[in-house]
C-alpha cells in the first residue's frame, strides 16, 4: 500500500510477536521496516511490535521480550507481519488469529515470514491462494492446509495483499521486495546497501541452491556479475558472459542455476530492468535514453518489458516513482518489481 502523499503519515507496519517466535525474522523485519533512514531523508514506515502478553518468551528461551504494545496495536496496521515459530504443530492463540482475520477483513496487507504461513493458513485467509514456507515444513503444511496452493521451490510469493517467504534469509528478500513495491528501486537499493545484502533476488528463485559454497578453484559468479553490472548498456549476450568467465554457455547456465537459481538471460534482463527503473526514478525523462543506457535497446522494448515484468508502463512508473511523482499516491500495482511474476507466476525464467 503506497502512502497517500509525501506529507501523509508513514505506512504503519506492525509485527505480532508470540510465544516461541523466531528472533531472526523479527530482526529482519526491524532492520528493513523499523530503522530511521537519514541517508534517504525521511522515514519509510511507522514501525511497532505488539504481543498478546506483557512478557513474551522467544524461541527456545533465548530472551524475553517486554515493553511492547498489546495485541490491540494490530488493529492500526497498514501491513501486519504475523508470528512465525518453529513449533508449527502447536495451534496459534485464538486472539492472534482473530487479529489476523480482522486485519485482512479491513484491507491490511499481510506478511508471513517462514513458518508465518502456518499462522495465515490457520486464520483461514490463505484458502485457495498461493503461498510459500520453509521447504522442511512443506509436507506438514500440505497435510494440514490442503486448500492452500503451496509453492516450495521459491523464495517468496506475492499474492497481492498477502505475501509469504521461505525460511531465514528469504525474509530479507521479501522485505526488500516490499520496500521496492512501496518506494521504488532506488530507495530499496539504499536500504539494501545499509544491510550489505543483495538488492534483488527474484522471488521465483529456488529456496536452496545445489552448491552454496563453491569448490576450489573458486567458481563464484560474483566477479562476473560485477563485471556485467558495469556494462549493462553494452550489447552483452549470454555468450559474452560465458566468454568473459572462460566457460562454455552450457557451463555458465549450470553455474547460474546452481548459485543463483535462475538463468543468465533472466538475470541480465532483470538487472537491466532494475537499472532502467533507477534511471527513471532519478529523473531521466527520455525513454529512448533510458532504454539505451540500460541495454534494453529501444523505448518500445523498454515499454514491452516493463509491462510484462512490472505491470507498469515507463510513463506510469515515472508518475509513481519519478522525482515529481514519488509517493504521490495511486493504486498499488499488482506486479511492481523487475523479475517478479506477481500474482500470476513465480518462475525465474
Tab-separated table of C-alpha atoms in Angstrom:
chain	number	residue	atom	x	y	z
A	1	UNK	CA	0.000	0.000	0.000
A	2	UNK	CA	1.556	3.260	-1.077
A	3	UNK	CA	1.471	6.274	1.154
A	4	UNK	CA	-1.065	8.869	0.084
A	5	UNK	CA	1.469	11.687	-0.181
A	6	UNK	CA	4.899	12.758	0.985
A	7	UNK	CA	3.204	14.713	3.802
A	8	UNK	CA	0.993	11.880	4.989
A	9	UNK	CA	1.823	9.726	7.979
A	10	UNK	CA	4.146	6.850	7.046
A	11	UNK	CA	2.654	3.486	6.265
A	12	UNK	CA	2.357	1.593	9.559
A	13	UNK	CA	3.973	-1.837	9.818
A	14	UNK	CA	3.073	-3.872	12.901
A	15	UNK	CA	4.796	-7.145	13.814
A	16	UNK	CA	2.920	-9.572	16.058
A	17	UNK	CA	5.300	-11.476	18.320
A	18	UNK	CA	4.018	-14.538	20.112
A	19	UNK	CA	5.477	-17.128	22.469
A	20	UNK	CA	8.391	-19.028	20.849
A	21	UNK	CA	8.663	-16.616	17.907
A	22	UNK	CA	11.900	-16.707	15.893
A	23	UNK	CA	14.310	-13.846	16.698
A	24	UNK	CA	15.906	-13.877	13.240
A	25	UNK	CA	12.789	-12.989	11.269
A	26	UNK	CA	11.894	-10.403	13.914
A	27	UNK	CA	15.341	-8.891	13.369
A	28	UNK	CA	14.818	-8.890	9.602
A	29	UNK	CA	11.536	-7.015	9.949
A	30	UNK	CA	13.139	-4.498	12.309
A	31	UNK	CA	16.130	-3.907	10.017
A	32	UNK	CA	14.032	-3.409	6.894
A	33	UNK	CA	10.981	-1.577	8.230
A	34	UNK	CA	11.945	-0.246	11.663
A	35	UNK	CA	15.124	1.806	11.248
A	36	UNK	CA	15.314	5.524	10.647
A	37	UNK	CA	16.674	6.397	7.202
A	38	UNK	CA	18.721	9.626	7.433
A	39	UNK	CA	20.503	8.620	4.223
A	40	UNK	CA	17.138	8.819	2.446
A	41	UNK	CA	15.923	11.911	4.261
A	42	UNK	CA	12.629	10.545	5.531
A	43	UNK	CA	11.195	7.640	7.458
A	44	UNK	CA	9.733	4.979	5.197
A	45	UNK	CA	7.490	3.301	7.759
A	46	UNK	CA	5.926	3.739	11.171
A	47	UNK	CA	7.064	0.506	12.818
A	48	UNK	CA	5.977	-1.149	16.038
A	49	UNK	CA	5.887	-4.528	17.763
A	50	UNK	CA	2.959	-5.979	19.633
A	51	UNK	CA	2.284	-9.134	21.582
A	52	UNK	CA	-0.714	-10.816	23.217
A	53	UNK	CA	1.093	-10.881	26.579
A	54	UNK	CA	3.296	-8.422	28.523
A	55	UNK	CA	6.279	-10.794	28.614
A	56	UNK	CA	6.954	-12.936	25.559
A	57	UNK	CA	9.475	-15.762	25.798
A	58	UNK	CA	11.194	-16.024	22.421
A	59	UNK	CA	12.306	-19.218	20.692
A	60	UNK	CA	13.979	-21.767	22.978
A	61	UNK	CA	14.078	-19.216	25.780
A	62	UNK	CA	16.795	-17.160	24.084
A	63	UNK	CA	15.396	-13.988	25.657
A	64	UNK	CA	12.176	-12.434	26.929
A	65	UNK	CA	10.579	-9.550	25.041
A	66	UNK	CA	8.927	-6.874	27.179
A	67	UNK	CA	7.776	-3.301	26.844
A	68	UNK	CA	5.911	-3.652	23.545
A	69	UNK	CA	2.325	-2.742	22.707
A	70	UNK	CA	-0.565	-5.080	23.310
A	71	UNK	CA	-2.293	-7.012	20.553
A	72	UNK	CA	-4.728	-4.130	20.032
A	73	UNK	CA	-1.941	-2.395	18.056
A	74	UNK	CA	-2.564	-4.892	15.244
A	75	UNK	CA	-5.810	-3.054	14.558
A	76	UNK	CA	-3.802	0.024	13.481
A	77	UNK	CA	-1.582	-1.783	10.941
A	78	UNK	CA	-1.474	-0.990	7.248
A	79	UNK	CA	0.812	-4.016	6.975
A	80	UNK	CA	0.641	-6.795	9.573
A	81	UNK	CA	3.532	-9.254	9.892
A	82	UNK	CA	2.237	-12.383	11.592
A	83	UNK	CA	4.058	-14.597	14.115
A	84	UNK	CA	6.356	-17.343	12.898
A	85	UNK	CA	7.505	-20.180	15.170
A	86	UNK	CA	9.348	-23.481	14.845
A	87	UNK	CA	6.599	-25.385	16.704
A	88	UNK	CA	4.337	-25.458	13.665
A	89	UNK	CA	2.162	-28.224	15.084
A	90	UNK	CA	1.057	-26.096	18.069
A	91	UNK	CA	-2.124	-24.094	17.343
A	92	UNK	CA	-1.842	-20.319	17.389
A	93	UNK	CA	-3.668	-18.312	20.022
A	94	UNK	CA	-7.273	-17.533	19.093
A	95	UNK	CA	-6.658	-13.851	19.859
A	96	UNK	CA	-3.780	-13.750	17.363
A	97	UNK	CA	-5.831	-15.485	14.685
A	98	UNK	CA	-8.705	-13.082	15.289
A	99	UNK	CA	-6.322	-10.133	14.864
A	100	UNK	CA	-5.090	-11.569	11.551
A	101	UNK	CA	-8.640	-12.099	10.288
A	102	UNK	CA	-9.676	-8.601	11.324
A	103	UNK	CA	-6.664	-7.026	9.592
A	104	UNK	CA	-7.402	-8.970	6.427
A	105	UNK	CA	-11.097	-8.018	6.518
A	106	UNK	CA	-10.302	-4.311	6.672
A	107	UNK	CA	-7.820	-4.498	3.795
A	108	UNK	CA	-4.449	-4.518	5.548
A	109	UNK	CA	-1.535	-6.187	3.789
A	110	UNK	CA	-0.444	-9.430	5.485
A	111	UNK	CA	3.102	-10.833	5.527
A	112	UNK	CA	4.243	-14.228	6.771
A	113	UNK	CA	7.957	-14.968	7.095
A	114	UNK	CA	8.996	-18.647	7.092
A	115	UNK	CA	6.521	-20.569	9.256
A	116	UNK	CA	4.309	-17.487	9.397
A	117	UNK	CA	2.388	-19.141	6.560
A	118	UNK	CA	1.015	-21.541	9.185
A	119	UNK	CA	-0.431	-18.583	11.108
A	120	UNK	CA	-2.065	-17.175	7.976
A	121	UNK	CA	-3.435	-20.562	6.942
A	122	UNK	CA	-4.762	-21.297	10.411
A	123	UNK	CA	-6.548	-17.933	10.341
A	124	UNK	CA	-8.243	-19.077	7.130
A	125	UNK	CA	-7.039	-16.190	4.957
A	126	UNK	CA	-4.955	-18.386	2.609
A	127	UNK	CA	-7.712	-20.738	1.449
A	128	UNK	CA	-7.484	-21.072	-2.324
A	129	UNK	CA	-4.483	-18.782	-2.504
A	130	UNK	CA	-0.764	-19.066	-3.234
A	131	UNK	CA	1.861	-19.122	-0.503
A	132	UNK	CA	5.264	-20.478	0.400
A	133	UNK	CA	7.004	-21.609	3.567
A	134	UNK	CA	10.278	-23.229	4.525
A	135	UNK	CA	10.794	-26.371	2.460
A	136	UNK	CA	11.284	-28.599	5.521
A	137	UNK	CA	7.674	-27.993	6.592
A	138	UNK	CA	6.100	-28.471	3.155
A	139	UNK	CA	4.616	-31.909	3.843
A	140	UNK	CA	3.211	-30.876	7.218
A	141	UNK	CA	1.727	-27.723	5.720
A	142	UNK	CA	0.049	-29.511	2.833
A	143	UNK	CA	-1.372	-32.142	5.159
A	144	UNK	CA	-2.975	-29.514	7.413
A	145	UNK	CA	-3.976	-26.967	4.781
A	146	UNK	CA	-4.767	-28.755	1.506
A	147	UNK	CA	-6.771	-25.802	0.172
A	148	UNK	CA	-3.671	-23.576	0.078
A	149	UNK	CA	-1.602	-23.604	-3.121
A	150	UNK	CA	1.813	-24.077	-1.522
A	151	UNK	CA	4.879	-23.344	-3.667
A	152	UNK	CA	8.004	-24.727	-2.041
A	153	UNK	CA	10.681	-24.038	-4.660
A	154	UNK	CA	10.597	-20.235	-4.468
A	155	UNK	CA	11.995	-17.570	-2.145
A	156	UNK	CA	8.744	-15.696	-1.713
A	157	UNK	CA	5.254	-15.375	-3.138
A	158	UNK	CA	3.352	-12.157	-3.775
A	159	UNK	CA	-0.351	-12.938	-3.909
A	160	UNK	CA	-1.461	-9.332	-3.851
A	161	UNK	CA	-2.471	-8.404	-0.315
A	162	UNK	CA	-0.837	-11.492	1.239
A	163	UNK	CA	2.893	-12.146	0.883
A	164	UNK	CA	4.863	-15.083	2.259
A	165	UNK	CA	8.542	-16.002	2.251
A	166	UNK	CA	10.569	-19.148	2.728
A	167	UNK	CA	12.941	-19.654	5.640
A	168	UNK	CA	15.500	-17.365	7.230
A	169	UNK	CA	17.290	-15.066	4.750
A	170	UNK	CA	14.313	-15.087	2.373
A	171	UNK	CA	12.648	-12.774	4.919
A	172	UNK	CA	15.159	-10.126	3.846
A	173	UNK	CA	14.414	-10.816	0.190
A	174	UNK	CA	10.707	-10.343	0.769
A	175	UNK	CA	11.247	-7.288	2.970
A	176	UNK	CA	13.329	-5.551	0.294
A	177	UNK	CA	10.768	-6.569	-2.330
A	178	UNK	CA	8.067	-4.822	-0.280
A	179	UNK	CA	10.232	-1.695	0.007
A	180	UNK	CA	10.668	-1.701	-3.785
A	181	UNK	CA	6.943	-2.205	-4.214
A	182	UNK	CA	6.174	0.718	-1.918
A	183	UNK	CA	9.007	3.152	-2.647
A	184	UNK	CA	10.764	2.141	-5.874
A	185	UNK	CA	14.093	0.606	-6.823
A	186	UNK	CA	16.365	3.482	-5.770
A	187	UNK	CA	15.075	3.524	-2.182
A	188	UNK	CA	15.250	-0.279	-1.988
A	189	UNK	CA	18.859	-0.157	-3.197
A	190	UNK	CA	19.676	2.320	-0.438
A	191	UNK	CA	18.133	0.028	2.179
A	192	UNK	CA	19.980	-2.998	0.770
A	193	UNK	CA	23.309	-1.133	0.816
A	194	UNK	CA	22.828	-0.395	4.505
A	195	UNK	CA	22.028	-4.068	5.061
A	196	UNK	CA	25.026	-5.103	2.921
A	197	UNK	CA	22.622	-7.512	1.248
A	198	UNK	CA	21.723	-8.243	-2.366
A	199	UNK	CA	19.265	-5.602	-3.545
A	200	UNK	CA	17.168	-8.017	-5.542
A	201	UNK	CA	16.755	-11.757	-5.727
A	202	UNK	CA	13.759	-12.753	-7.791
A	203	UNK	CA	11.023	-14.373	-5.738
A	204	UNK	CA	10.912	-17.239	-8.221
A	205	UNK	CA	14.426	-18.345	-7.382
A	206	UNK	CA	14.822	-21.621	-5.570
A	207	UNK	CA	14.932	-21.761	-1.775
A	208	UNK	CA	18.281	-23.522	-1.835
A	209	UNK	CA	20.999	-23.965	-4.433
A	210	UNK	CA	22.999	-27.022	-5.362
A	211	UNK	CA	26.359	-25.662	-4.266
A	212	UNK	CA	26.027	-22.829	-1.736
A	213	UNK	CA	29.815	-22.885	-1.173
A	214	UNK	CA	31.890	-23.232	-4.360
A	215	UNK	CA	34.675	-25.773	-4.547
A	216	UNK	CA	38.261	-24.740	-5.101
A	217	UNK	CA	39.134	-23.417	-7.623
A	218	UNK	CA	36.678	-20.612	-6.892
A	219	UNK	CA	33.760	-20.732	-9.316
A	220	UNK	CA	31.796	-17.922	-7.692
A	221	UNK	CA	29.807	-15.817	-10.113
A	222	UNK	CA	30.419	-12.636	-8.109
A	223	UNK	CA	33.292	-11.274	-10.289
A	224	UNK	CA	31.322	-11.957	-13.468
A	225	UNK	CA	28.180	-10.312	-12.091
A	226	UNK	CA	30.130	-7.224	-11.042
A	227	UNK	CA	31.765	-7.035	-14.486
A	228	UNK	CA	28.404	-7.317	-16.242
A	229	UNK	CA	26.688	-4.765	-13.987
A	230	UNK	CA	29.246	-2.157	-15.088
A	231	UNK	CA	28.428	-2.867	-18.751
A	232	UNK	CA	24.647	-3.150	-18.828
A	233	UNK	CA	24.479	-0.507	-21.564
A	234	UNK	CA	26.629	-2.655	-23.835
A	235	UNK	CA	25.099	-5.308	-26.122
A	236	UNK	CA	26.017	-8.117	-23.735
A	237	UNK	CA	24.798	-11.602	-24.541
A	238	UNK	CA	24.938	-14.867	-22.643
A	239	UNK	CA	27.787	-15.849	-24.968
A	240	UNK	CA	29.668	-12.699	-23.909
A	241	UNK	CA	29.198	-13.597	-20.244
A	242	UNK	CA	30.431	-17.126	-20.868
A	243	UNK	CA	33.456	-15.869	-22.806
A	244	UNK	CA	34.417	-13.458	-20.019
A	245	UNK	CA	34.106	-16.272	-17.483
A	246	UNK	CA	36.137	-18.544	-19.790
A	247	UNK	CA	33.499	-21.271	-19.750
A	248	UNK	CA	31.022	-22.631	-22.239
A	249	UNK	CA	27.467	-21.223	-22.312
A	250	UNK	CA	26.212	-24.590	-21.011
A	251	UNK	CA	28.606	-24.460	-18.047
A	252	UNK	CA	27.635	-20.866	-17.329
A	253	UNK	CA	23.972	-21.850	-17.390
A	254	UNK	CA	24.624	-24.639	-14.865
A	255	UNK	CA	26.514	-22.261	-12.557
A	256	UNK	CA	23.731	-19.690	-12.656
A	257	UNK	CA	21.179	-22.375	-11.833
A	258	UNK	CA	23.350	-23.754	-9.033
A	259	UNK	CA	24.392	-20.452	-7.439
A	260	UNK	CA	21.509	-18.089	-8.230
A	261	UNK	CA	18.611	-20.377	-9.091
A	262	UNK	CA	17.967	-18.551	-12.367
A	263	UNK	CA	19.288	-18.347	-15.929
A	264	UNK	CA	21.933	-15.949	-17.272
A	265	UNK	CA	19.421	-14.298	-19.615
A	266	UNK	CA	16.796	-13.855	-16.886
A	267	UNK	CA	19.429	-12.346	-14.557
A	268	UNK	CA	20.713	-9.985	-17.243
A	269	UNK	CA	17.208	-8.831	-18.179
A	270	UNK	CA	16.307	-8.304	-14.527
A	271	UNK	CA	19.433	-6.211	-13.907
A	272	UNK	CA	18.721	-4.083	-16.976
A	273	UNK	CA	15.128	-3.504	-15.901
A	274	UNK	CA	16.269	-2.561	-12.403
A	275	UNK	CA	18.736	-0.064	-13.898
A	276	UNK	CA	16.015	1.340	-16.147
A	277	UNK	CA	13.772	1.850	-13.124
A	278	UNK	CA	16.552	3.650	-11.251
A	279	UNK	CA	17.197	5.947	-14.217
A	280	UNK	CA	13.515	6.859	-14.400
A	281	UNK	CA	13.417	7.487	-10.650
A	282	UNK	CA	16.479	9.747	-10.911
A	283	UNK	CA	14.735	11.931	-13.464
A	284	UNK	CA	15.730	10.724	-16.937
A	285	UNK	CA	12.673	11.752	-18.947
A	286	UNK	CA	13.697	10.389	-22.349
A	287	UNK	CA	12.678	6.763	-22.522
A	288	UNK	CA	14.901	6.127	-25.544
A	289	UNK	CA	17.836	7.240	-23.402
A	290	UNK	CA	16.686	5.028	-20.522
A	291	UNK	CA	16.456	2.066	-22.877
A	292	UNK	CA	19.891	2.734	-24.375
A	293	UNK	CA	21.672	3.296	-21.030
A	294	UNK	CA	20.118	0.183	-19.503
A	295	UNK	CA	20.908	-2.021	-22.504
A	296	UNK	CA	17.268	-2.601	-23.408
A	297	UNK	CA	17.694	-1.138	-26.879
A	298	UNK	CA	14.587	0.848	-27.735
A	299	UNK	CA	11.762	2.607	-25.959
A	300	UNK	CA	9.389	0.068	-27.467
A	301	UNK	CA	11.354	-2.810	-25.935
A	302	UNK	CA	11.570	-0.963	-22.617
A	303	UNK	CA	7.809	-0.456	-22.663
A	304	UNK	CA	7.080	-4.087	-23.512
A	305	UNK	CA	9.416	-5.484	-20.840
A	306	UNK	CA	8.183	-3.145	-18.127
A	307	UNK	CA	4.591	-4.014	-18.924
A	308	UNK	CA	5.367	-7.728	-18.847
A	309	UNK	CA	7.642	-7.861	-15.817
A	310	UNK	CA	6.474	-4.920	-13.681
A	311	UNK	CA	2.914	-4.299	-14.786
A	312	UNK	CA	3.505	-0.583	-15.416
A	313	UNK	CA	4.435	1.424	-18.486
A	314	UNK	CA	7.529	3.646	-18.214
A	315	UNK	CA	5.264	6.694	-18.062
A	316	UNK	CA	3.185	5.199	-15.231
A	317	UNK	CA	6.342	4.219	-13.377
A	318	UNK	CA	7.702	7.766	-13.691
A	319	UNK	CA	4.435	9.226	-12.394
A	320	UNK	CA	4.591	6.902	-9.401
A	321	UNK	CA	8.298	6.892	-8.542
A	322	UNK	CA	9.927	9.713	-10.509
A	323	UNK	CA	11.240	12.892	-8.817
A	324	UNK	CA	7.915	14.693	-9.219
A	325	UNK	CA	5.650	11.738	-8.617
A	326	UNK	CA	7.272	9.629	-5.883
A	327	UNK	CA	4.791	8.832	-3.137
A	328	UNK	CA	2.117	10.874	-4.919
A	329	UNK	CA	-0.460	8.208	-4.265
A	330	UNK	CA	-2.422	5.990	-6.596
A	331	UNK	CA	-3.264	2.344	-6.526
A	332	UNK	CA	-0.509	-0.158	-5.807
A	333	UNK	CA	0.359	-2.114	-8.979
A	334	UNK	CA	-0.016	-5.866	-8.903
A	335	UNK	CA	3.472	-6.650	-10.229
A	336	UNK	CA	5.802	-3.754	-9.440
A	337	UNK	CA	9.287	-5.333	-9.254
A	338	UNK	CA	11.547	-6.387	-12.148
A	339	UNK	CA	11.738	-10.135	-12.465
A	340	UNK	CA	8.810	-10.947	-10.225
A	341	UNK	CA	5.842	-12.882	-11.504
A	342	UNK	CA	3.427	-11.132	-9.117
A	343	UNK	CA	0.053	-12.673	-8.579
A	344	UNK	CA	0.256	-14.784	-11.732
A	345	UNK	CA	3.577	-16.601	-11.994
A	346	UNK	CA	6.717	-17.095	-9.954
A	347	UNK	CA	9.136	-18.619	-12.443
A	348	UNK	CA	12.569	-17.044	-12.724
A	349	UNK	CA	12.864	-17.705	-16.485
